[in-house]
Coordinates of C-alpha atoms in Angstrom, one line a residue:
Chain A
M1 CA -26.3 -90.4 -41.6
S2 CA -27.1 -88.0 -38.7
L3 CA -29.3 -84.7 -38.9
L4 CA -27.8 -83.7 -35.7
A5 CA -24.2 -84.4 -37.1
D6 CA -25.0 -82.5 -40.4
L7 CA -26.1 -79.5 -38.4
L8 CA -23.1 -79.4 -36.3
V9 CA -20.8 -79.5 -39.5
E10 CA -22.9 -76.8 -41.0
K11 CA -22.5 -74.5 -37.9
A12 CA -19.1 -75.1 -37.6
Y13 CA -18.7 -73.7 -41.2
E14 CA -21.0 -71.0 -40.7
F15 CA -19.9 -69.7 -37.4
G16 CA -16.3 -71.0 -36.9
D17 CA -14.6 -69.3 -33.9
R18 CA -17.8 -67.8 -32.6
I19 CA -18.6 -69.3 -29.0
A20 CA -21.1 -72.0 -29.0
V21 CA -21.0 -72.9 -25.2
T22 CA -19.1 -71.4 -22.3
D23 CA -19.0 -71.5 -18.3
P24 CA -19.2 -68.1 -16.7
R25 CA -15.3 -67.7 -16.6
G26 CA -15.0 -69.0 -20.3
R27 CA -12.3 -71.3 -18.9
S28 CA -13.9 -74.3 -20.9
A29 CA -15.5 -72.3 -23.6
L30 CA -16.2 -74.3 -27.0
S31 CA -16.5 -72.5 -30.2
Y32 CA -18.5 -73.9 -32.8
A33 CA -15.5 -75.3 -34.7
Q34 CA -14.3 -76.7 -31.4
L35 CA -17.7 -78.1 -30.5
H36 CA -17.7 -80.0 -33.8
H37 CA -14.3 -81.4 -33.1
E38 CA -15.1 -82.3 -29.5
V39 CA -18.1 -84.0 -30.4
T40 CA -16.4 -86.1 -33.4
E41 CA -14.0 -87.2 -31.0
A42 CA -16.6 -88.2 -28.4
V43 CA -18.4 -90.2 -30.9
Q44 CA -15.2 -92.1 -31.6
W45 CA -15.0 -92.9 -28.0
I46 CA -18.5 -93.8 -27.6
Q47 CA -18.6 -96.2 -30.7
A48 CA -15.2 -97.7 -29.6
R49 CA -17.4 -99.0 -26.3
I50 CA -21.1 -99.3 -27.1
A51 CA -22.4 -101.5 -30.2
P52 CA -24.7 -99.7 -32.5
N53 CA -28.6 -99.7 -31.6
Q54 CA -27.9 -100.7 -27.9
P55 CA -29.5 -98.6 -25.2
V56 CA -27.1 -97.0 -22.9
L57 CA -28.0 -95.1 -19.7
F58 CA -26.3 -91.6 -19.9
L59 CA -26.2 -89.4 -17.0
P60 CA -24.8 -86.0 -18.4
G61 CA -23.2 -83.2 -16.1
D62 CA -23.4 -79.8 -17.0
T63 CA -20.3 -78.4 -18.5
P64 CA -19.6 -77.4 -22.2
Q65 CA -17.5 -80.7 -22.5
D66 CA -20.8 -82.6 -21.0
L67 CA -22.9 -80.7 -23.6
A68 CA -20.5 -82.1 -26.5
F69 CA -20.6 -85.6 -25.0
L70 CA -24.2 -85.5 -25.0
L71 CA -24.5 -84.4 -28.5
A72 CA -22.0 -87.2 -29.5
A73 CA -23.9 -89.6 -27.8
V74 CA -27.1 -88.7 -29.9
I75 CA -25.0 -88.9 -33.1
S76 CA -23.2 -92.1 -32.2
H77 CA -25.8 -94.7 -33.1
A78 CA -25.8 -96.0 -29.7
V79 CA -29.2 -95.0 -28.1
P80 CA -28.3 -92.9 -25.4
L81 CA -31.2 -92.8 -22.5
I82 CA -30.7 -89.5 -21.3
G83 CA -31.1 -89.4 -17.4
D84 CA -30.6 -87.3 -14.4
K85 CA -27.4 -87.5 -12.5
V86 CA -28.9 -87.0 -9.0
W87 CA -30.7 -90.3 -9.4
T88 CA -30.2 -92.5 -6.6
D89 CA -28.2 -96.1 -7.2
H90 CA -31.8 -97.6 -6.5
E91 CA -33.7 -95.5 -9.1
V92 CA -30.8 -96.2 -11.6
T93 CA -31.0 -99.9 -11.0
T94 CA -34.6 -100.1 -11.7
L95 CA -34.3 -97.8 -14.8
V96 CA -31.7 -100.3 -16.0
A97 CA -33.9 -103.2 -15.4
N98 CA -36.9 -101.6 -17.1
T99 CA -35.1 -100.5 -20.4
G100 CA -32.4 -102.9 -20.9
A101 CA -29.7 -100.5 -20.8
V102 CA -26.4 -102.4 -21.3
A103 CA -24.2 -99.8 -20.0
I104 CA -24.2 -96.6 -17.9
I105 CA -21.9 -93.6 -19.1
S106 CA -21.6 -90.7 -16.5
S107 CA -20.2 -87.4 -17.4
D108 CA -16.6 -88.1 -16.5
R109 CA -16.6 -90.8 -19.3
N110 CA -16.9 -93.5 -16.7
H111 CA -18.3 -96.5 -18.6
T112 CA -19.7 -99.4 -16.6
A113 CA -21.4 -102.3 -18.2
T114 CA -24.8 -103.3 -16.4
G115 CA -25.0 -107.1 -17.0
Q116 CA -28.1 -106.7 -19.0
P117 CA -28.0 -109.1 -22.3
V118 CA -26.5 -107.7 -25.3
P119 CA -28.3 -107.2 -27.8
S120 CA -31.0 -105.7 -25.4
P121 CA -34.5 -107.7 -25.6
V122 CA -36.2 -105.4 -23.9
A123 CA -37.5 -102.6 -26.1
D124 CA -37.9 -101.7 -29.9
L125 CA -35.1 -99.4 -30.9
T126 CA -36.3 -99.2 -34.3
D127 CA -35.4 -95.7 -35.8
I128 CA -34.7 -94.5 -32.2
D129 CA -32.0 -91.9 -32.0
F130 CA -32.1 -91.1 -28.2
A131 CA -34.4 -91.4 -25.3
R132 CA -35.4 -89.1 -22.5
F133 CA -37.4 -90.1 -19.4
T134 CA -40.7 -88.7 -18.1
S135 CA -40.4 -87.2 -14.6
G136 CA -41.9 -90.4 -13.1
S137 CA -45.5 -89.3 -12.6
S138 CA -46.7 -92.7 -11.9
G139 CA -44.1 -94.9 -10.6
P140 CA -40.7 -95.2 -12.4
P141 CA -40.0 -92.5 -14.9
R142 CA -41.1 -94.1 -18.4
C143 CA -38.3 -94.0 -21.2
L144 CA -39.5 -91.9 -24.4
G145 CA -37.8 -92.9 -27.6
F146 CA -37.1 -90.2 -30.1
T147 CA -35.9 -89.4 -33.8
E148 CA -33.4 -86.6 -34.1
R149 CA -35.9 -85.3 -36.5
A150 CA -38.0 -84.6 -33.7
L151 CA -35.1 -83.2 -31.6
L152 CA -34.3 -80.6 -34.2
H153 CA -38.1 -79.8 -34.7
A154 CA -38.3 -79.0 -31.2
G155 CA -35.4 -76.7 -31.4
R156 CA -36.5 -74.9 -34.4
S157 CA -40.2 -74.5 -33.2
W158 CA -38.7 -72.9 -29.8
S159 CA -36.1 -70.6 -31.5
D160 CA -39.0 -69.5 -33.7
G161 CA -41.5 -69.1 -31.1
A162 CA -39.2 -67.6 -28.6
G163 CA -37.3 -65.2 -31.1
I164 CA -33.8 -66.3 -30.3
H165 CA -31.2 -64.6 -32.5
G166 CA -27.5 -65.2 -33.4
D167 CA -26.4 -62.1 -31.1
D168 CA -28.1 -63.9 -28.1
I169 CA -26.5 -65.3 -25.1
V170 CA -28.5 -67.7 -23.2
M171 CA -27.8 -68.5 -19.7
C172 CA -29.5 -71.9 -18.8
L173 CA -29.5 -72.9 -15.1
A174 CA -31.4 -76.4 -15.6
T175 CA -29.4 -79.4 -16.0
L176 CA -28.9 -80.7 -19.5
N177 CA -31.3 -83.7 -19.2
N178 CA -34.1 -81.4 -18.0
G179 CA -36.9 -80.6 -20.6
L180 CA -36.3 -76.8 -19.8
A181 CA -32.7 -77.0 -21.0
F182 CA -33.0 -79.6 -23.4
N183 CA -35.6 -78.1 -25.6
T184 CA -35.0 -74.4 -25.1
S185 CA -31.1 -74.2 -24.6
I186 CA -29.4 -76.6 -26.9
V187 CA -30.6 -77.0 -30.4
P188 CA -32.5 -73.6 -30.4
V189 CA -29.1 -72.0 -29.7
L190 CA -26.7 -74.0 -32.0
E191 CA -29.4 -73.5 -34.7
V192 CA -29.0 -69.6 -34.9
G193 CA -25.5 -69.2 -34.0
A194 CA -26.1 -68.0 -30.4
T195 CA -23.9 -68.7 -27.5
L196 CA -25.2 -71.0 -24.5
V197 CA -23.8 -70.4 -21.0
L198 CA -23.8 -73.2 -18.7
P199 CA -22.9 -71.9 -15.3
G200 CA -22.5 -75.2 -13.2
L201 CA -22.4 -73.4 -10.1
R202 CA -24.0 -73.2 -6.7
L203 CA -27.3 -71.4 -7.4
L204 CA -26.5 -68.4 -4.9
P205 CA -27.9 -65.3 -5.7
S206 CA -24.6 -63.6 -5.5
L207 CA -22.8 -66.0 -7.5
L208 CA -25.4 -66.0 -10.2
V209 CA -25.3 -62.1 -10.3
K210 CA -21.5 -62.3 -10.8
A211 CA -22.1 -64.9 -13.6
I212 CA -24.3 -62.6 -15.2
Q213 CA -22.2 -60.0 -14.9
Q214 CA -19.2 -61.8 -16.2
T215 CA -21.4 -63.1 -19.3
Q216 CA -23.8 -60.5 -19.9
P217 CA -26.6 -63.2 -21.1
T218 CA -29.6 -61.6 -22.9
I219 CA -32.0 -64.8 -22.1
L220 CA -32.2 -66.5 -18.8
V221 CA -33.7 -70.1 -18.3
A222 CA -34.3 -70.8 -14.9
F223 CA -36.8 -72.5 -12.4
P224 CA -39.1 -70.4 -10.4
F225 CA -37.2 -70.4 -7.1
V226 CA -34.3 -68.8 -8.9
Y227 CA -36.4 -66.0 -10.2
E228 CA -37.5 -65.6 -6.7
A229 CA -34.0 -65.5 -5.2
L230 CA -32.7 -63.2 -7.5
T231 CA -35.4 -60.5 -6.3
R232 CA -32.9 -59.7 -3.5
E233 CA -30.3 -58.4 -6.0
P234 CA -30.0 -54.7 -7.4
P235 CA -31.4 -54.8 -10.8
A236 CA -28.4 -53.1 -12.3
G237 CA -26.4 -56.3 -12.3
L238 CA -29.2 -58.2 -14.4
A239 CA -29.5 -55.2 -17.0
S240 CA -28.0 -57.4 -19.9
L241 CA -31.3 -59.5 -19.9
R242 CA -34.1 -59.2 -22.4
L243 CA -36.0 -62.5 -21.9
L244 CA -36.7 -64.4 -19.0
I245 CA -37.8 -68.0 -19.5
S246 CA -39.3 -70.2 -16.5
S247 CA -40.5 -73.6 -16.3
A248 CA -44.3 -74.4 -16.5
A249 CA -44.4 -74.3 -12.7
P250 CA -46.5 -71.3 -11.5
L251 CA -44.7 -68.0 -10.4
T252 CA -46.3 -66.1 -7.7
T253 CA -47.9 -62.7 -8.6
S254 CA -45.4 -60.9 -6.4
I255 CA -42.3 -62.4 -7.9
S256 CA -43.7 -61.7 -11.6
D257 CA -44.5 -58.1 -10.4
H258 CA -41.1 -57.2 -9.0
W259 CA -39.5 -58.5 -12.4
K260 CA -41.7 -56.2 -14.2
A261 CA -41.1 -53.3 -12.0
T262 CA -37.5 -53.4 -11.8
L263 CA -36.4 -54.5 -15.4
G264 CA -39.7 -53.9 -17.1
L265 CA -39.5 -57.6 -18.2
D266 CA -42.3 -60.4 -18.2
I267 CA -41.3 -63.9 -17.0
C268 CA -42.3 -66.0 -20.0
N269 CA -43.6 -69.3 -19.5
Y270 CA -44.5 -72.5 -21.9
Y271 CA -46.4 -75.5 -22.0
G272 CA -44.6 -78.6 -22.9
L273 CA -44.3 -82.3 -21.8
A274 CA -41.6 -85.1 -22.2
E275 CA -43.6 -87.0 -24.5
V276 CA -44.3 -84.3 -27.0
G277 CA -41.7 -81.6 -26.4
P278 CA -42.5 -77.8 -26.2
V279 CA -46.0 -77.1 -27.1
T280 CA -46.8 -73.4 -26.7
F281 CA -44.8 -70.0 -25.6
N282 CA -46.1 -67.3 -23.8
R283 CA -44.1 -63.9 -23.8
G284 CA -45.9 -62.9 -20.7
A285 CA -48.4 -60.7 -22.3
I286 CA -51.5 -62.6 -21.1
P287 CA -51.2 -63.2 -17.4
G288 CA -51.9 -66.9 -16.2
S289 CA -51.7 -68.3 -20.0
L290 CA -48.8 -70.6 -21.3
G291 CA -49.3 -68.8 -24.6
E292 CA -50.1 -69.9 -28.1
P293 CA -49.1 -73.0 -30.3
L294 CA -45.4 -73.1 -31.4
L295 CA -44.7 -73.9 -35.0
G296 CA -46.1 -77.4 -36.0
A297 CA -47.9 -77.8 -32.4
E298 CA -51.7 -78.2 -32.4
L299 CA -53.9 -78.5 -29.4
R300 CA -57.3 -80.1 -29.1
L301 CA -59.6 -80.1 -25.9
T302 CA -62.0 -82.9 -25.2
S303 CA -64.4 -83.3 -22.2
A304 CA -63.0 -85.3 -19.2
A305 CA -64.1 -85.9 -15.8
S306 CA -62.5 -83.8 -12.9
P307 CA -61.2 -85.8 -10.1
D308 CA -61.9 -82.9 -7.6
S309 CA -65.7 -82.5 -8.3
A310 CA -68.6 -83.9 -10.3
T311 CA -68.2 -81.7 -13.1
D312 CA -66.6 -82.0 -16.4
T313 CA -63.6 -80.2 -17.6
D314 CA -61.5 -80.1 -20.7
R315 CA -58.4 -82.4 -21.2
I316 CA -55.7 -80.9 -23.3
L317 CA -54.5 -83.0 -26.2
V318 CA -51.3 -82.2 -28.3
R319 CA -50.0 -83.0 -31.5
T320 CA -46.1 -81.7 -32.4
G321 CA -43.4 -82.5 -34.9
S322 CA -41.1 -83.2 -31.5
M323 CA -43.5 -86.2 -30.3
A324 CA -41.8 -89.2 -29.0
E325 CA -41.8 -92.5 -31.3
R326 CA -42.8 -95.0 -28.2
F327 CA -41.7 -95.8 -24.9
I328 CA -38.7 -98.2 -24.7
D329 CA -39.2 -100.1 -21.9
C330 CA -40.8 -103.0 -20.4
L331 CA -43.7 -101.2 -18.8
Q332 CA -47.3 -100.8 -19.5
P333 CA -49.5 -98.8 -21.0
D334 CA -47.7 -98.5 -24.2
F335 CA -47.3 -95.1 -25.9
Q336 CA -49.9 -95.6 -28.7
S337 CA -52.6 -96.1 -26.2
R338 CA -52.2 -92.3 -25.2
L339 CA -52.8 -91.4 -28.7
D340 CA -56.4 -90.6 -30.2
I341 CA -57.1 -91.5 -33.9
D342 CA -55.6 -88.3 -35.2
G343 CA -52.3 -89.1 -33.4
F344 CA -52.8 -86.3 -30.6
F345 CA -51.2 -87.1 -27.4
A346 CA -53.8 -87.3 -24.4
T347 CA -52.4 -85.3 -21.4
Q348 CA -53.4 -85.5 -17.8
D349 CA -53.7 -81.5 -17.9
A350 CA -57.2 -79.7 -18.0
G351 CA -57.6 -76.4 -19.6
H352 CA -59.0 -74.4 -22.0
L353 CA -58.2 -71.7 -24.5
V354 CA -58.7 -67.8 -24.5
D355 CA -58.2 -65.9 -27.7
G356 CA -55.9 -68.8 -28.8
S357 CA -53.7 -68.9 -25.8
L358 CA -53.7 -71.8 -23.4
I359 CA -54.7 -71.7 -19.9
V360 CA -54.0 -74.9 -17.9
T361 CA -56.5 -75.1 -14.8
G362 CA -55.1 -78.1 -13.3
R363 CA -54.5 -81.7 -13.4
L364 CA -56.7 -84.8 -14.2
D365 CA -54.8 -87.1 -11.7
N366 CA -53.0 -86.5 -8.5
I367 CA -49.7 -85.8 -9.8
I368 CA -47.6 -83.0 -8.1
N369 CA -45.8 -80.3 -10.2
L370 CA -43.0 -78.9 -8.0
A371 CA -40.8 -76.3 -9.5
G372 CA -41.8 -77.8 -12.9
R373 CA -40.8 -81.6 -11.9
K374 CA -43.7 -83.8 -12.0
F375 CA -44.1 -86.9 -9.7
D376 CA -46.6 -89.0 -8.1
P377 CA -46.7 -88.4 -4.2
Q378 CA -47.7 -92.2 -3.9
Q379 CA -44.2 -93.1 -4.9
V380 CA -43.0 -91.0 -1.9
R381 CA -45.6 -92.7 0.2
Q382 CA -44.3 -96.2 -0.6
V383 CA -40.8 -95.4 0.1
L384 CA -41.9 -94.0 3.5
L385 CA -43.9 -97.1 4.0
S386 CA -40.9 -99.5 3.2
C387 CA -39.3 -97.7 6.6
E388 CA -39.8 -100.4 9.1
A389 CA -40.9 -97.9 12.0
V390 CA -43.4 -96.3 9.9
S391 CA -46.9 -97.8 9.8
D392 CA -48.7 -95.2 7.8
A393 CA -48.2 -92.0 5.8
V394 CA -49.8 -89.3 3.5
V395 CA -48.0 -87.1 1.4
R396 CA -49.4 -84.0 -0.5
M397 CA -48.7 -80.3 -1.4
E398 CA -49.7 -77.8 1.2
S399 CA -49.1 -74.1 0.8
V400 CA -46.7 -72.9 3.6
E401 CA -46.4 -68.9 3.4
G402 CA -47.7 -69.0 -0.1
Q403 CA -45.1 -71.5 -1.3
P404 CA -46.1 -75.1 -2.4
T405 CA -44.3 -77.4 0.0
L406 CA -44.3 -81.2 -0.2
T407 CA -45.6 -82.3 3.2
A408 CA -45.3 -85.7 4.6
Y409 CA -47.5 -86.9 7.6
I410 CA -46.0 -90.0 9.2
E411 CA -47.6 -92.4 11.7
S412 CA -44.9 -94.0 13.6
A413 CA -44.2 -94.4 17.6
S414 CA -40.4 -94.3 17.3
V415 CA -38.9 -92.8 13.8
A416 CA -36.9 -89.6 14.0
K417 CA -37.2 -87.2 11.2
S418 CA -33.5 -87.4 10.4
Q419 CA -33.8 -91.1 10.2
I420 CA -36.7 -91.1 7.7
I421 CA -34.8 -88.3 5.6
A422 CA -32.0 -90.6 5.6
H423 CA -34.1 -93.3 4.4
C424 CA -35.7 -91.2 1.8
R425 CA -32.4 -90.1 0.5
N426 CA -31.3 -93.6 -0.3
Q427 CA -34.3 -94.0 -2.7
L428 CA -35.6 -90.8 -4.2
A429 CA -34.3 -88.1 -6.0
P430 CA -33.8 -84.8 -3.7
Y431 CA -36.6 -83.1 -5.2
K432 CA -38.9 -85.7 -4.1
I433 CA -38.1 -85.5 -0.5
P434 CA -40.7 -83.9 1.5
Q435 CA -39.7 -80.5 3.0
R436 CA -42.3 -80.5 5.8
W437 CA -42.7 -83.5 8.4
R438 CA -45.4 -84.3 10.8
I439 CA -44.7 -87.1 12.9
V440 CA -47.4 -88.5 15.1
E441 CA -48.1 -91.7 16.8
R442 CA -51.6 -92.1 15.4
L443 CA -52.7 -90.3 12.2
P444 CA -56.4 -88.9 12.5
R445 CA -58.9 -91.7 11.1
S446 CA -62.5 -92.2 10.6
S447 CA -64.4 -94.9 12.4
A448 CA -63.7 -97.1 9.4
G449 CA -60.3 -96.5 9.7
K450 CA -59.7 -94.2 6.7
I451 CA -57.3 -91.3 7.2
L452 CA -59.0 -88.0 7.6
A453 CA -57.3 -85.7 5.2
D454 CA -59.1 -82.6 6.3
R455 CA -57.7 -82.9 10.0
L456 CA -54.0 -83.5 8.8
N457 CA -53.6 -79.5 9.1
Q458 CA -54.7 -79.3 12.7
M459 CA -52.0 -81.7 13.7
G460 CA -49.3 -78.9 13.6
S461 CA -49.4 -78.5 17.4
I462 CA -49.1 -82.1 18.3
A463 CA -46.5 -83.1 15.8
Q464 CA -42.9 -83.8 16.5
Chain B
M1 CA -16.2 -64.9 17.9
N2 CA -15.2 -68.4 18.8
R3 CA -16.5 -71.8 17.3
S4 CA -19.4 -72.3 19.8
D5 CA -20.4 -68.6 19.1
I6 CA -20.4 -69.3 15.6
M7 CA -22.3 -72.8 15.9
D8 CA -24.9 -70.9 18.1
R9 CA -25.7 -68.4 15.7
L10 CA -25.6 -70.6 12.6
K11 CA -28.3 -73.0 14.6
H12 CA -30.4 -70.1 15.1
L13 CA -30.3 -68.8 11.7
I14 CA -31.1 -72.2 10.1
V15 CA -34.1 -72.5 12.4
K16 CA -35.2 -68.8 11.1
E17 CA -34.7 -69.8 7.7
S18 CA -36.4 -72.9 7.4
S19 CA -40.0 -71.6 7.8
G20 CA -40.5 -73.6 11.0
E21 CA -39.5 -76.9 9.4
V22 CA -36.4 -77.2 11.6
D23 CA -36.1 -77.0 15.3
M24 CA -33.0 -76.8 17.4
G25 CA -33.0 -80.8 18.2
D26 CA -33.1 -81.5 14.5
L27 CA -29.4 -79.9 14.2
Q28 CA -26.5 -82.3 14.7
E29 CA -22.9 -82.1 13.5
G30 CA -21.8 -84.9 11.0
P31 CA -21.7 -85.8 7.2
D32 CA -25.1 -84.9 5.4
S33 CA -26.3 -83.3 8.6
L34 CA -27.5 -80.2 6.8
R35 CA -28.5 -82.3 3.8
N36 CA -30.3 -84.5 6.0
L37 CA -32.8 -81.7 6.9
G38 CA -34.6 -82.0 3.7
L39 CA -34.5 -78.4 2.9
S40 CA -36.2 -77.5 -0.5
S41 CA -33.9 -75.9 -3.0
L42 CA -35.3 -72.5 -2.2
L43 CA -34.9 -72.9 1.3
T44 CA -31.2 -74.0 1.0
L45 CA -30.7 -70.9 -1.1
R46 CA -32.3 -68.9 1.2
L47 CA -30.3 -70.2 4.1
L48 CA -26.9 -69.8 2.3
T49 CA -27.7 -66.3 1.2
A50 CA -28.7 -65.5 5.2
V51 CA -25.1 -67.0 6.2
E52 CA -23.5 -64.5 3.9
D53 CA -25.5 -61.6 5.2
E54 CA -25.1 -62.9 8.9
F55 CA -21.4 -63.4 8.9
G56 CA -20.2 -61.1 6.2
I57 CA -18.8 -63.7 3.7
E58 CA -19.1 -64.6 0.3
W59 CA -19.7 -68.4 -0.7
D60 CA -17.0 -69.1 -3.4
E61 CA -18.2 -71.1 -6.4
E62 CA -15.7 -73.7 -5.8
V63 CA -16.6 -74.4 -2.0
D64 CA -16.3 -77.9 -1.0
D65 CA -19.5 -79.7 -1.0
D66 CA -19.3 -81.2 2.4
I67 CA -18.8 -77.7 3.7
L68 CA -22.3 -77.1 2.5
T69 CA -23.9 -80.3 3.7
D70 CA -22.3 -80.9 7.3
L71 CA -23.1 -78.2 9.9
G72 CA -19.7 -78.7 11.8
K73 CA -17.5 -78.3 8.7
M74 CA -19.8 -75.1 7.9
V75 CA -18.7 -73.8 11.3
D76 CA -15.2 -74.6 10.8
H77 CA -15.3 -72.9 7.5
L78 CA -17.0 -69.8 8.7
A79 CA -14.5 -69.6 11.7
D80 CA -11.7 -69.7 9.2
E81 CA -13.2 -67.2 7.0
L82 CA -13.8 -64.9 9.9
S83 CA -10.4 -65.3 11.3
A84 CA -8.7 -64.6 7.9
H85 CA -10.6 -61.5 7.1
G86 CA -10.1 -60.2 10.8

């Protein structure tokens, strides 16, 4: 019995030949009936290769057929661990070991056994239908097990909060594994009989505008840098849009103001976490806010110590119907330790409420949020230190021309920038690779040998 | 415009669009030579857009990934495009 399979059958009957998902040119479009057929066929393909209740690392692409394959994986009774296709071999190897994934399936249906024991001894998969990964904010990404019920709840609460209708066309520029796409653009679209456009194209303003003109989307789901890039395009080409959704990463005021001035639209933001799904939605009416709780979501604030000052601040705790059941990997801590006695998940975010709307003021740890992707700069530093020619390094966010920029300060007498970037590319996803480099023979240090962080900014003139 | 002119203009464009993160000495030809510059998504997008403006071309959505990640191949592609469009 699968709630998701039932939903697809129901929608196939209800919407039949209406387009469920397409690419901009409609070359691989699937109607609701075709999507159901494609999913059914893919379920059989998966079940012929993977025993029930076994974890499989699943790395989806971003075509309509990939979406069908992803839905099939959730329905199949294998337990797909839905990952990012841009992960390096090193990252994939680590995650396979941590989760006990018995196979890796890529979007082209390339199926590779991992050599892990079958059945997998690593994780408790009881009642788990699929898993997603945290962004790896402290070491390797954690693998979160969910039920189909949580998936459908996330979709329904989102379509309710964002007001998605059957005649909407949703263009989603995030990859299918990303929370921005997973929670806002799959079930919410299918639930109401709308159409999902997966451009699968290079993110160039000219190509995006062409795709928008071809498909006439009413809703755009994209990361902040896309909204910035599109500001150079004439607004007439974007006139079909009625709702703009960005990730939780902040947009600069000038970008928001541009869209408001040219199209009369606010860029809507939301608060959500991999562990709990979408929590709030802001239609843009309250600047700086992430909005009010979605259906079934509850917020609680408790006092917590701020890492940046001696003062206390408020930690955000959340409880939703979309929450994960548990971590399904061999790492610590376990998921239950992050829940309070009432089942509220303790986030690492600080904030407060204004008239019921959530304002996030910062992090309670040192995690970086770069265009909506969160990660620990210490992970990047460890990779840098694993390069033989590097004796020490500092990785942090800096503002460059108003843009948050991941910056690495490298202590090395011999390493070249191209060499260290190539080293990073072998071990880190592209978004974790620093964009700004300062390579010096010696980093500024105190007499005790501690790196003087406040003097790093002055190194520009002497850096390589 | 010959290949050398295109290379020169493209290198200057990359340095300009990288917000000071790339200098001429970083620019080499070869596989992944552009990818290894470590430009962010936004800077990459700005660069490819600037190339369209500078050379009067439009990237095709099915352009080979090698062309966008290898400086030498991008120059060859631009030379072909400029030659084809006179």
